[in-house]
PDB file of C-alpha atoms in Angstrom:
ATOM      1  CA  MET E 296      89.040 159.565 111.182  1.00  0.00           C
ATOM      2  CA  LYS E 297      92.560 158.385 109.838  1.00  0.00           C
ATOM      3  CA  ARG E 298      93.381 156.666 113.065  1.00  0.00           C
ATOM      4  CA  ILE E 299      89.991 154.884 113.045  1.00  0.00           C
ATOM      5  CA  SER E 300      90.292 153.843 109.392  1.00  0.00           C
ATOM      6  CA  LYS E 301      93.763 152.579 109.978  1.00  0.00           C
ATOM      7  CA  SER E 302      92.768 150.405 113.181  1.00  0.00           C
ATOM      8  CA  HIS E 303      89.907 149.047 110.916  1.00  0.00           C
ATOM      9  CA  LYS E 304      92.325 148.087 108.142  1.00  0.00           C
ATOM     10  CA  ARG E 305      94.565 146.359 110.637  1.00  0.00           C
ATOM     11  CA  LYS E 306      91.771 144.524 111.911  1.00  0.00           C
ATOM     12  CA  SER E 307      90.394 143.333 108.869  1.00  0.00           C
ATOM     13  CA  SER E 308      93.785 142.501 107.668  1.00  0.00           C
ATOM     14  CA  THR E 309      94.426 140.262 110.872  1.00  0.00           C
ATOM     15  CA  ALA E 310      91.019 138.617 110.389  1.00  0.00           C
ATOM     16  CA  THR E 311      91.961 137.795 106.920  1.00  0.00           C
ATOM     17  CA  PHE E 312      95.143 136.592 108.047  1.00  0.00           C
ATOM     18  CA  GLU E 313      93.739 134.245 110.377  1.00  0.00           C
ATOM     19  CA  TYR E 314      91.029 133.100 107.784  1.00  0.00           C
ATOM     20  CA  ARG E 315      93.798 132.146 105.523  1.00  0.00           C
ATOM     21  CA  SER E 316      95.815 130.134 108.072  1.00  0.00           C
ATOM     22  CA  LEU E 317      92.704 128.415 108.892  1.00  0.00           C
ATOM     23  CA  LEU E 318      92.041 127.398 105.403  1.00  0.00           C
ATOM     24  CA  ALA E 319      95.744 126.451 105.115  1.00  0.00           C
ATOM     25  CA  PHE E 320      95.358 124.377 108.083  1.00  0.00           C
ATOM     26  CA  THR E 321      92.221 122.818 106.837  1.00  0.00           C
ATOM     27  CA  ALA E 322      93.725 122.073 103.431  1.00  0.00           C
ATOM     28  CA  CYS E 323      96.734 120.350 105.405  1.00  0.00           C
ATOM     29  CA  LEU E 324      94.211 118.267 107.417  1.00  0.00           C
ATOM     30  CA  MET E 325      92.614 117.051 103.968  1.00  0.00           C
ATOM     31  CA  ASN E 326      96.044 116.424 102.369  1.00  0.00           C
ATOM     32  CA  LEU E 327      96.896 114.394 105.411  1.00  0.00           C
ATOM     33  CA  ASN E 328      93.568 112.374 105.483  1.00  0.00           C
ATOM     34  CA  LYS E 329      92.558 111.973 101.944  1.00  0.00           C
ATOM     35  CA  TRP E 330      91.008 108.441 103.048  1.00  0.00           C
ATOM     36  CA  ASN E 331      88.888 109.958 105.562  1.00  0.00           C
ATOM     37  CA  ILE E 332      87.392 112.544 102.949  1.00  0.00           C
ATOM     38  CA  GLN E 333      86.688 109.759 100.618  1.00  0.00           C
ATOM     39  CA  ALA E 334      84.721 107.873 103.436  1.00  0.00           C
ATOM     40  CA  TYR E 335      82.959 111.096 104.485  1.00  0.00           C
ATOM     41  CA  SER E 336      82.448 112.498 100.865  1.00  0.00           C
ATOM     42  CA  GLU E 337      78.792 111.322 100.644  1.00  0.00           C
ATOM     43  CA  HIS E 338      77.805 113.318 103.885  1.00  0.00           C
ATOM     44  CA  GLN E 339      80.421 115.825 103.787  1.00  0.00           C
ATOM     45  CA  GLU E 340      78.278 118.839 104.107  1.00  0.00           C
ATOM     46  CA  LYS E 341      76.530 117.542 107.243  1.00  0.00           C
ATOM     47  CA  ASN E 342      79.775 116.227 108.845  1.00  0.00           C
ATOM     48  CA  VAL E 343      82.594 118.699 107.673  1.00  0.00           C
ATOM     49  CA  VAL E 344      82.443 120.287 111.032  1.00  0.00           C
ATOM     50  CA  HIS E 345      82.370 117.206 113.203  1.00  0.00           C
ATOM     51  CA  TRP E 346      85.035 115.809 110.960  1.00  0.00           C
ATOM     52  CA  LEU E 347      87.437 118.776 111.629  1.00  0.00           C
ATOM     53  CA  ILE E 348      86.891 118.530 115.087  1.00  0.00           C
ATOM     54  CA  VAL E 349      87.907 114.775 114.974  1.00  0.00           C
ATOM     55  CA  GLN E 350      90.937 115.495 113.258  1.00  0.00           C
ATOM     56  CA  ILE E 351      92.036 118.237 115.438  1.00  0.00           C
ATOM     57  CA  LEU E 352      91.524 115.809 118.553  1.00  0.00           C
ATOM     58  CA  LYS E 353      93.682 113.364 116.533  1.00  0.00           C
ATOM     59  CA  LEU E 354      96.527 115.769 116.136  1.00  0.00           C
ATOM     60  CA  SER E 355      96.316 117.163 119.669  1.00  0.00           C
ATOM     61  CA  VAL E 356      96.303 113.545 121.281  1.00  0.00           C
TER      62      VAL E 356
END
């Protein structure tokens, strides 16, 4: 039982780390593209996923 709980804790901590890094990456994108956020602010809830994809594509090109 102890081994299972330890491995579960490791998985959850890894997921938390990935989530935090994703939040940090998103915050970095937002800081780099504040004018884009202002332009999309009216429809932010609808387009936030699309906006993130566009920003990632811009960085990768």
